Amino acid sequence: MQAYSEDYLFDAMEALGEAFDCAANRVNLGLDQFFEMFVATGVADAFGAGAPRYVSGSSGIELVLDVCYRAGLDIGVPLADMASDGEGPDYWCGWVLAYWQWETGRPFRTIGRVTTMEEIRALYWPLHEAAEQKFVEVIEERVARRGAPLKSWREQRGLSQVALAGKSGVSLRAIQQYEQRCKDINHGQGASLYRLAQTLGCRIEDLLEYPL
């Protein structure tokens, strides 16, 4: 269910597209770094809920400045130097992200747990001339095929299941069951999840499953 009227969708997409473009090309923030700030400052929740200030009352430039101010980051760039031309993969990333969030009603913070902004940006070349709905279909299919978060984090750290079991103290069988989704990690013992997260250098919530 969409949080706000389709009447505001174009403005919302334009604002987030311009924000991503300015963050990446004028403020020199990585897309994922800016997105993390967008979520951590609470601006993403307000934007996703359709707060008029963000989906229809702010430009992308103002959105970047608001996020950076709330994050305590002094970017030191005049407004006049941050104009976006509304083109390119960085702009498109913010544009389709706003559409995806609106179409699915999924919070931005949940989206950030199942994909990265760089992964979205990488879809620009095959999809930027297609309808936004095509992007949603492609990214939803990708996310659905992805393995369990625990497996992804383990592989990123270059650990085998046996090595992770040895370092974390969590049984090999439990790790196998979590990764095969035979056992719901969302209902795992807090102590086990804490040890896994500590070993992998992530947060407990990063290991949880978030339904599409």
XYZ file of N, CA and C in Angstrom:
636
model
N 0.845 -1.193 0.000
C 0.000 0.000 0.000
C 0.884 1.249 0.000
N 0.624 2.164 -0.933
C 1.423 3.374 -1.022
C 1.098 4.339 0.120
N 2.153 4.991 0.629
C 1.978 5.885 1.771
C 1.475 7.257 1.369
N 1.628 7.597 0.092
C 1.160 8.910 -0.339
C 0.613 8.831 -1.754
N -0.124 9.851 -2.137
C -0.821 9.870 -3.411
C 0.154 9.865 -4.593
N -0.280 9.237 -5.669
C 0.520 9.220 -6.886
C 0.721 10.633 -7.441
N -0.134 11.551 -7.031
C -0.009 12.937 -7.482
C 1.346 13.533 -7.095
N 1.942 13.017 -6.007
C 3.213 13.549 -5.523
C 4.410 12.704 -5.949
N 4.150 11.616 -6.659
C 5.217 10.675 -6.964
C 6.311 11.287 -7.831
N 5.936 11.998 -8.884
C 6.949 12.577 -9.760
C 7.856 13.526 -8.982
N 7.258 14.378 -8.149
C 8.057 15.315 -7.360
C 9.006 14.566 -6.424
N 8.512 13.494 -5.827
C 9.334 12.711 -4.903
C 10.507 12.062 -5.636
N 10.232 11.499 -6.807
C 11.281 10.857 -7.597
C 12.316 11.883 -8.047
N 11.845 13.031 -8.465
C 12.743 14.094 -8.916
C 13.629 14.574 -7.769
N 13.037 14.741 -6.594
C 13.802 15.226 -5.441
C 14.868 14.230 -5.022
N 14.514 12.939 -4.968
C 15.505 11.954 -4.532
C 16.558 11.736 -5.615
N 16.158 11.816 -6.868
C 17.137 11.716 -7.940
C 18.151 12.845 -7.873
N 17.667 14.063 -7.705
C 18.559 15.211 -7.611
C 19.433 15.110 -6.366
N 18.862 14.610 -5.256
C 19.630 14.469 -4.017
C 20.790 13.496 -4.204
N 20.526 12.355 -4.819
C 21.581 11.370 -5.042
C 22.657 11.934 -5.971
N 22.227 12.634 -7.014
C 23.172 13.202 -7.970
C 24.064 14.235 -7.288
N 23.466 15.122 -6.519
C 24.236 16.159 -5.826
C 25.148 15.561 -4.762
N 24.642 14.583 -4.021
C 25.458 13.957 -2.979
C 26.699 13.306 -3.582
N 26.509 12.614 -4.706
C 27.619 11.897 -5.324
C 28.582 12.796 -6.072
N 28.049 13.808 -6.767
C 28.880 14.574 -7.691
C 29.245 15.974 -7.224
N 28.582 16.472 -6.178
C 28.921 17.792 -5.670
C 29.480 17.736 -4.256
N 29.002 16.775 -3.468
C 29.442 16.670 -2.076
C 30.453 15.542 -1.906
N 30.620 14.750 -2.960
C 31.579 13.639 -2.959
C 31.287 12.592 -1.889
N 30.017 12.309 -1.707
C 29.602 11.220 -0.832
C 29.292 10.008 -1.701
N 29.674 8.831 -1.243
C 29.273 7.625 -1.948
C 27.763 7.470 -1.851
N 27.153 6.833 -2.838
C 25.703 6.663 -2.805
C 25.256 5.907 -1.562
N 25.987 4.869 -1.209
C 25.593 4.099 -0.026
C 25.834 4.891 1.250
N 26.881 5.700 1.266
C 27.134 6.552 2.438
C 26.000 7.554 2.614
N 25.596 8.188 1.529
C 24.497 9.150 1.624
C 23.202 8.447 2.020
N 22.953 7.279 1.444
C 21.728 6.553 1.776
C 21.705 6.195 3.256
N 22.833 5.762 3.795
C 22.894 5.433 5.224
C 22.591 6.660 6.078
N 23.078 7.808 5.684
C 22.775 9.050 6.397
C 21.297 9.395 6.259
N 20.758 9.217 5.081
C 19.341 9.461 4.786
C 18.461 8.653 5.732
N 18.842 7.393 5.948
C 18.079 6.520 6.842
C 18.335 6.864 8.311
N 19.608 7.005 8.678
C 19.973 7.205 10.086
C 19.410 8.495 10.667
N 19.258 9.531 9.845
C 18.761 10.818 10.345
C 17.242 10.857 10.476
N 16.565 9.818 9.995
C 15.109 9.792 10.066
C 14.425 10.466 8.885
N 15.203 11.099 8.011
C 14.616 11.763 6.849
C 13.971 10.730 5.930
N 14.592 9.569 5.805
C 14.035 8.520 4.942
C 12.655 8.075 5.411
N 12.470 7.953 6.721
C 11.161 7.544 7.242
C 10.095 8.583 6.905
N 10.448 9.859 7.074
C 9.493 10.930 6.770
C 9.196 10.970 5.275
N 10.221 10.824 4.452
C 10.054 10.825 3.000
C 9.169 9.653 2.576
N 9.476 8.466 3.077
C 8.722 7.275 2.705
C 7.282 7.312 3.163
N 7.025 8.045 4.255
C 5.663 8.171 4.765
C 4.876 9.259 4.046
N 5.556 9.979 3.133
C 4.865 11.005 2.351
C 4.774 12.353 3.017
N 5.705 12.655 3.928
C 5.687 13.977 4.560
C 5.779 15.045 3.483
N 4.811 15.968 3.413
C 4.801 16.981 2.352
C 6.096 17.766 2.241
N 6.747 18.000 3.365
C 7.999 18.760 3.347
C 9.020 18.125 2.413
N 8.993 16.789 2.318
C 10.007 16.105 1.532
C 9.524 15.680 0.151
N 8.322 15.138 0.062
C 7.891 14.607 -1.239
C 7.355 15.671 -2.179
N 7.053 16.855 -1.654
C 6.566 17.903 -2.554
C 7.064 19.294 -2.196
N 7.730 19.427 -1.048
C 8.122 20.762 -0.605
C 9.603 21.047 -0.615
N 10.421 20.062 -0.993
C 11.870 20.270 -0.991
C 12.475 19.852 -2.320
N 13.478 20.575 -2.729
C 14.265 20.144 -3.881
C 15.270 19.100 -3.413
N 15.920 18.456 -4.357
C 16.948 17.494 -3.992
C 18.109 18.150 -3.277
N 18.431 19.373 -3.671
C 19.506 20.122 -3.022
C 19.167 20.348 -1.551
N 17.945 20.779 -1.292
C 17.510 21.011 0.091
C 17.495 19.712 0.878
N 17.163 18.625 0.213
C 17.154 17.320 0.872
C 18.563 16.929 1.307
N 19.538 17.129 0.424
C 20.929 16.830 0.766
C 21.379 17.680 1.948
N 21.086 18.968 1.904
C 21.505 19.860 2.981
C 20.861 19.471 4.307
N 19.590 19.076 4.268
C 18.886 18.676 5.486
C 19.513 17.412 6.072
N 19.753 16.427 5.216
C 20.350 15.171 5.683
C 21.738 15.428 6.274
N 22.549 16.203 5.572
C 23.906 16.474 6.051
C 23.892 17.262 7.356
N 22.976 18.233 7.454
C 22.864 19.008 8.694
C 22.487 18.106 9.867
N 21.495 17.256 9.649
C 21.052 16.350 10.716
C 22.138 15.346 11.095
N 22.984 14.993 10.128
C 24.068 14.044 10.385
C 25.296 14.734 10.973
N 25.236 16.062 11.092
C 26.365 16.805 11.646
C 27.523 16.956 10.679
N 27.222 16.907 9.383
C 28.262 17.006 8.366
C 28.211 18.374 7.704
N 29.280 19.139 7.838
C 29.376 20.461 7.212
C 29.966 20.270 5.820
N 29.127 20.373 4.783
C 29.608 20.095 3.431
C 30.289 21.307 2.810
N 29.979 22.501 3.300
C 30.674 23.689 2.848
C 30.545 23.971 1.364
N 29.412 23.630 0.761
C 29.204 23.846 -0.672
C 28.014 24.777 -0.859
N 28.169 25.893 -1.567
C 27.045 26.806 -1.802
C 25.940 26.151 -2.621
N 24.715 26.554 -2.363
C 23.583 25.997 -3.105
C 23.758 26.151 -4.611
N 24.256 27.293 -5.042
C 24.354 27.555 -6.472
C 25.297 26.599 -7.173
N 26.199 25.983 -6.432
C 27.169 25.077 -7.038
C 26.683 23.638 -7.088
N 25.425 23.392 -6.713
C 24.966 22.015 -6.570
C 23.863 21.635 -7.549
N 23.649 22.440 -8.571
C 22.560 22.144 -9.502
C 22.762 20.799 -10.187
N 21.655 20.058 -10.381
C 21.695 18.763 -11.047
C 21.068 18.899 -12.425
N 21.616 18.158 -13.395
C 21.048 18.225 -14.741
C 19.964 17.174 -14.967
N 19.668 16.375 -13.938
C 18.593 15.393 -14.046
C 18.916 14.220 -14.945
N 20.193 13.935 -15.108
C 20.593 12.823 -15.951
C 21.694 12.011 -15.275
N 21.950 10.830 -15.820
C 23.058 10.018 -15.358
C 22.659 8.959 -14.349
N 23.550 8.001 -14.096
C 23.229 6.870 -13.226
C 22.970 7.225 -11.773
N 23.625 8.267 -11.264
C 23.400 8.643 -9.862
C 21.992 9.220 -9.684
N 21.616 10.102 -10.599
C 20.257 10.658 -10.567
C 19.235 9.540 -10.727
N 19.465 8.660 -11.689
C 18.528 7.563 -11.958
C 18.368 6.660 -10.741
N 19.467 6.434 -10.019
C 19.419 5.583 -8.822
C 18.419 6.138 -7.810
N 18.499 7.435 -7.519
C 17.549 8.042 -6.588
C 16.138 8.056 -7.140
N 16.014 8.295 -8.439
C 14.722 8.351 -9.119
C 13.968 7.020 -8.982
N 14.637 5.912 -9.358
C 13.946 4.611 -9.312
C 13.809 4.099 -7.882
N 14.726 4.504 -6.999
C 14.597 4.116 -5.595
C 13.326 4.693 -5.006
N 13.048 5.965 -5.304
C 11.823 6.592 -4.808
C 10.596 5.873 -5.354
N 10.663 5.490 -6.632
C 9.530 4.778 -7.229
C 9.366 3.407 -6.574
N 10.433 2.667 -6.393
C 10.378 1.328 -5.790
C 9.777 1.400 -4.393
N 10.246 2.358 -3.604
C 9.731 2.481 -2.236
C 8.241 2.804 -2.255
N 7.835 3.699 -3.144
C 6.419 4.071 -3.227
C 5.574 2.890 -3.708
N 6.038 2.199 -4.725
C 5.289 1.093 -5.308
C 5.066 -0.044 -4.316
N 6.084 -0.372 -3.538
C 6.003 -1.510 -2.616
C 5.539 -1.121 -1.221
N 5.705 0.150 -0.865
C 5.378 0.562 0.491
C 6.388 0.084 1.510
N 7.507 -0.455 1.044
C 8.536 -0.977 1.940
C 9.387 0.169 2.472
N 9.666 0.226 3.765
C 10.490 1.318 4.301
C 11.879 1.333 3.665
N 12.446 2.512 3.540
C 13.786 2.624 2.969
C 14.796 1.806 3.759
N 14.653 1.777 5.083
C 15.632 1.040 5.886
C 15.588 -0.452 5.571
N 14.408 -0.970 5.243
C 14.304 -2.376 4.858
C 14.920 -2.594 3.481
N 14.687 -1.674 2.566
C 15.311 -1.758 1.247
C 16.826 -1.795 1.385
N 17.365 -0.983 2.283
C 18.804 -0.941 2.478
C 19.381 -2.223 3.028
N 18.536 -3.068 3.586
C 19.024 -4.338 4.116
C 19.044 -5.442 3.067
N 18.388 -5.212 1.942
C 18.331 -6.267 0.928
C 19.098 -5.918 -0.344
N 19.564 -4.678 -0.459
C 20.356 -4.304 -1.622
C 21.191 -3.083 -1.281
N 22.115 -2.738 -2.159
C 22.916 -1.533 -1.987
C 22.550 -0.528 -3.070
N 22.903 0.710 -2.838
C 22.631 1.724 -3.846
C 23.526 1.521 -5.072
N 24.724 1.014 -4.858
C 25.603 0.743 -5.993
C 25.045 -0.379 -6.857
N 24.370 -1.331 -6.244
C 23.737 -2.395 -7.031
C 22.610 -1.811 -7.885
N 21.845 -0.899 -7.319
C 20.789 -0.238 -8.094
C 21.413 0.572 -9.229
N 22.436 1.327 -8.905
C 23.097 2.166 -9.916
C 23.616 1.332 -11.078
N 24.097 0.124 -10.783
C 24.660 -0.742 -11.821
C 23.609 -1.207 -12.827
N 22.336 -1.052 -12.481
C 21.260 -1.445 -13.398
C 20.897 -0.322 -14.370
N 21.567 0.808 -14.250
C 21.251 1.957 -15.105
C 21.375 1.629 -16.589
N 22.490 1.004 -16.982
C 22.726 0.793 -18.401
C 21.735 -0.152 -19.061
N 21.336 -1.237 -18.431
C 20.308 -2.026 -19.126
C 18.891 -1.484 -18.966
N 18.633 -0.653 -17.918
C 17.235 -0.350 -17.585
C 16.847 1.129 -17.626
N 17.780 2.043 -17.822
C 17.416 3.455 -17.650
C 16.429 3.971 -18.685
N 16.303 3.273 -19.797
C 15.316 3.707 -20.796
C 14.003 2.928 -20.677
N 13.959 1.967 -19.765
C 12.742 1.171 -19.563
C 11.836 1.864 -18.551
N 10.602 1.411 -18.484
C 9.666 1.938 -17.490
C 10.141 1.576 -16.089
N 9.806 2.412 -15.124
C 10.234 2.164 -13.740
C 9.729 0.817 -13.230
N 8.571 0.396 -13.692
C 8.019 -0.878 -13.250
C 8.934 -2.036 -13.636
N 9.623 -1.910 -14.763
C 10.557 -2.949 -15.182
C 11.705 -3.063 -14.198
N 12.205 -1.932 -13.726
C 13.243 -1.953 -12.707
C 12.755 -2.678 -11.467
N 11.529 -2.365 -11.030
C 10.988 -3.008 -9.834
C 10.935 -4.518 -10.019
N 10.503 -4.974 -11.167
C 10.431 -6.413 -11.438
C 11.813 -7.058 -11.363
N 12.796 -6.410 -11.965
C 14.152 -6.961 -11.990
C 14.757 -7.003 -10.597
N 14.660 -5.908 -9.849
C 15.289 -5.864 -8.533
C 14.564 -6.762 -7.536
N 13.255 -6.864 -7.639
C 12.515 -7.759 -6.745
C 12.903 -9.217 -6.998
N 13.078 -9.570 -8.261
C 13.484 -10.943 -8.586
C 14.885 -11.232 -8.058
N 15.780 -10.266 -8.193
C 17.142 -10.433 -7.684
C 17.148 -10.645 -6.176
N 16.418 -9.794 -5.486
C 16.384 -9.872 -4.030
C 15.787 -11.202 -3.582
N 14.755 -11.658 -4.283
C 14.111 -12.920 -3.919
C 15.060 -14.105 -4.084
N 15.972 -14.023 -5.055
C 16.901 -15.125 -5.307
C 18.090 -15.121 -4.360
N 18.294 -14.015 -3.698
C 19.477 -13.868 -2.862
C 19.450 -14.831 -1.686
N 20.608 -15.270 -1.300
C 20.701 -16.196 -0.175
C 20.439 -15.509 1.153
N 20.451 -16.287 2.216
C 20.223 -15.765 3.557
C 21.291 -14.730 3.910
N 20.925 -13.671 4.653
C 21.911 -12.647 5.037
C 23.132 -13.225 5.754
N 22.926 -14.238 6.589
C 24.051 -14.839 7.309
C 25.087 -15.386 6.323
N 24.613 -16.055 5.287
C 25.534 -16.610 4.289
C 26.282 -15.495 3.570
N 25.547 -14.434 3.225
C 26.174 -13.309 2.529
C 27.271 -12.675 3.373
N 26.993 -12.428 4.634
C 27.993 -11.834 5.515
C 29.173 -12.772 5.725
N 28.895 -14.056 5.880
C 29.976 -15.035 6.086
C 30.905 -15.062 4.872
N 30.322 -15.075 3.679
C 31.130 -15.130 2.465
C 31.911 -13.837 2.254
N 31.299 -12.700 2.622
C 32.020 -11.427 2.524
C 33.260 -11.430 3.397
N 33.186 -12.123 4.526
C 34.320 -12.182 5.461
C 35.299 -13.315 5.124
N 34.976 -14.082 4.092
C 35.875 -15.160 3.663
C 35.939 -16.322 4.630
N 34.842 -16.571 5.311
C 34.804 -17.646 6.300
C 33.972 -18.822 5.795
N 34.430 -20.028 6.083
C 33.611 -21.208 5.837
C 32.632 -21.357 6.983
N 31.648 -22.204 6.817
C 30.705 -22.443 7.906
C 31.429 -23.004 9.127
N 32.398 -23.874 8.887
C 33.165 -24.472 9.990
C 33.962 -23.395 10.726
N 34.600 -22.506 9.965
C 35.385 -21.437 10.582
C 34.506 -20.495 11.393
N 33.335 -20.162 10.853
C 32.427 -19.280 11.585
C 31.957 -19.939 12.870
N 31.661 -21.216 12.795
C 31.246 -21.942 14.004
C 32.350 -21.910 15.057
N 33.596 -22.139 14.611
C 34.713 -22.157 15.541
C 34.967 -20.806 16.182
N 34.851 -19.726 15.394
C 35.134 -18.387 15.906
C 34.001 -17.839 16.778
N 32.771 -18.211 16.432
C 31.623 -17.635 17.143
C 31.138 -18.477 18.316
N 31.438 -19.764 18.271
C 30.922 -20.650 19.311
C 29.500 -21.112 19.055
N 28.927 -20.724 17.914
C 27.597 -21.184 17.517
C 27.772 -22.492 16.747
N 26.917 -23.446 16.999
C 27.109 -24.767 16.398
C 27.052 -24.725 14.876
N 27.830 -25.588 14.259
C 27.841 -25.695 12.808
C 26.449 -26.027 12.292
N 25.749 -26.888 12.988
C 24.411 -27.302 12.560
C 23.457 -26.108 12.540
N 23.533 -25.269 13.563
C 22.655 -24.102 13.616
C 22.950 -23.156 12.457
N 24.228 -22.945 12.175
C 24.607 -22.071 11.067
C 24.087 -22.630 9.751
N 24.230 -23.922 9.549
C 23.734 -24.553 8.323
C 22.218 -24.396 8.203
N 21.519 -24.576 9.299
C 20.054 -24.468 9.269
C 19.611 -23.036 8.996
N 20.300 -22.062 9.572
C 19.967 -20.673 9.309
C 20.186 -20.325 7.835
N 21.309 -20.780 7.294
C 21.627 -20.439 5.908
C 20.711 -21.147 4.914
N 20.267 -22.345 5.267
C 19.360 -23.083 4.378
C 17.901 -22.715 4.622
N 17.694 -21.827 5.593
C 16.363 -21.374 5.997
C 15.484 -22.525 6.504
N 16.142 -23.569 7.018
C 15.410 -24.656 7.678
C 15.034 -24.225 9.096
N 15.742 -23.243 9.595
C 15.509 -22.701 10.925
C 15.439 -21.186 10.791
N 14.426 -20.565 11.387
C 14.195 -19.126 11.242
C 15.159 -18.352 12.124
N 16.094 -17.642 11.496
C 17.081 -16.883 12.261
C 16.426 -15.752 13.046
N 15.265 -15.288 12.585
C 14.567 -14.220 13.311
C 14.132 -14.662 14.702
N 14.029 -15.977 14.897
C 13.638 -16.516 16.194
C 14.812 -17.187 16.900
N 16.023 -16.886 16.435
C 17.204 -17.481 17.045
C 17.480 -16.921 18.431
N 18.270 -17.638 19.189
C 18.619 -17.188 20.535
C 19.459 -15.913 20.457
N 19.132 -14.962 21.301
C 19.825 -13.684 21.280
C 21.326 -13.821 21.455
N 21.741 -14.715 22.344
C 23.176 -14.885 22.596
C 23.894 -15.409 21.354
N 23.249 -16.314 20.638
C 23.860 -16.869 19.422
C 23.955 -15.813 18.336
N 22.894 -15.046 18.173
C 22.904 -14.001 17.155
C 23.940 -12.933 17.489
N 24.080 -12.633 18.755
C 25.076 -11.643 19.174
C 26.483 -12.124 18.834
N 26.773 -13.396 19.115
C 28.111 -13.938 18.831
C 28.383 -13.970 17.334
N 27.368 -14.321 16.543
C 27.542 -14.327 15.091
C 27.821 -12.924 14.569
N 27.044 -11.968 15.059
C 27.222 -10.585 14.611
C 28.596 -10.048 15.012
N 29.026 -10.346 16.226
C 30.342 -9.893 16.676
C 31.452 -10.486 15.824
N 31.322 -11.742 15.507
C 32.344 -12.421 14.703
C 32.395 -11.861 13.285
N 31.222 -11.539 12.736
C 31.146 -11.071 11.354
C 31.322 -9.559 11.227
N 31.341 -8.859 12.356
C 31.514 -7.414 12.306
C 30.302 -6.690 11.770
N 29.118 -7.173 12.116
C 27.889 -6.517 11.665
C 26.928 -6.388 12.845
N 25.740 -5.886 12.580
C 24.716 -5.769 13.613
C 23.812 -7.003 13.578
N 23.177 -7.307 14.690
C 22.257 -8.438 14.721
C 21.175 -8.270 13.663
N 20.643 -7.044 13.522
C 19.564 -6.832 12.561
C 20.003 -7.077 11.125
N 21.329 -7.005 10.878
C 21.820 -7.290 9.529
C 21.694 -8.764 9.166
N 21.553 -9.601 10.164
C 21.465 -11.042 9.939
C 20.022 -11.528 9.831
N 19.076 -10.664 10.141
C 17.680 -11.064 10.135
C 17.107 -11.066 8.722
N 16.040 -11.822 8.560
C 15.372 -11.920 7.260
C 14.258 -10.880 7.204
N 14.197 -10.132 6.121
C 13.156 -9.120 5.936
C 12.339 -9.493 4.715
N 11.074 -9.872 4.922
C 10.249 -10.338 3.810
C 10.037 -9.275 2.763
N 9.915 -9.717 1.520
C 9.631 -8.823 0.411
C 8.167 -8.411 0.450
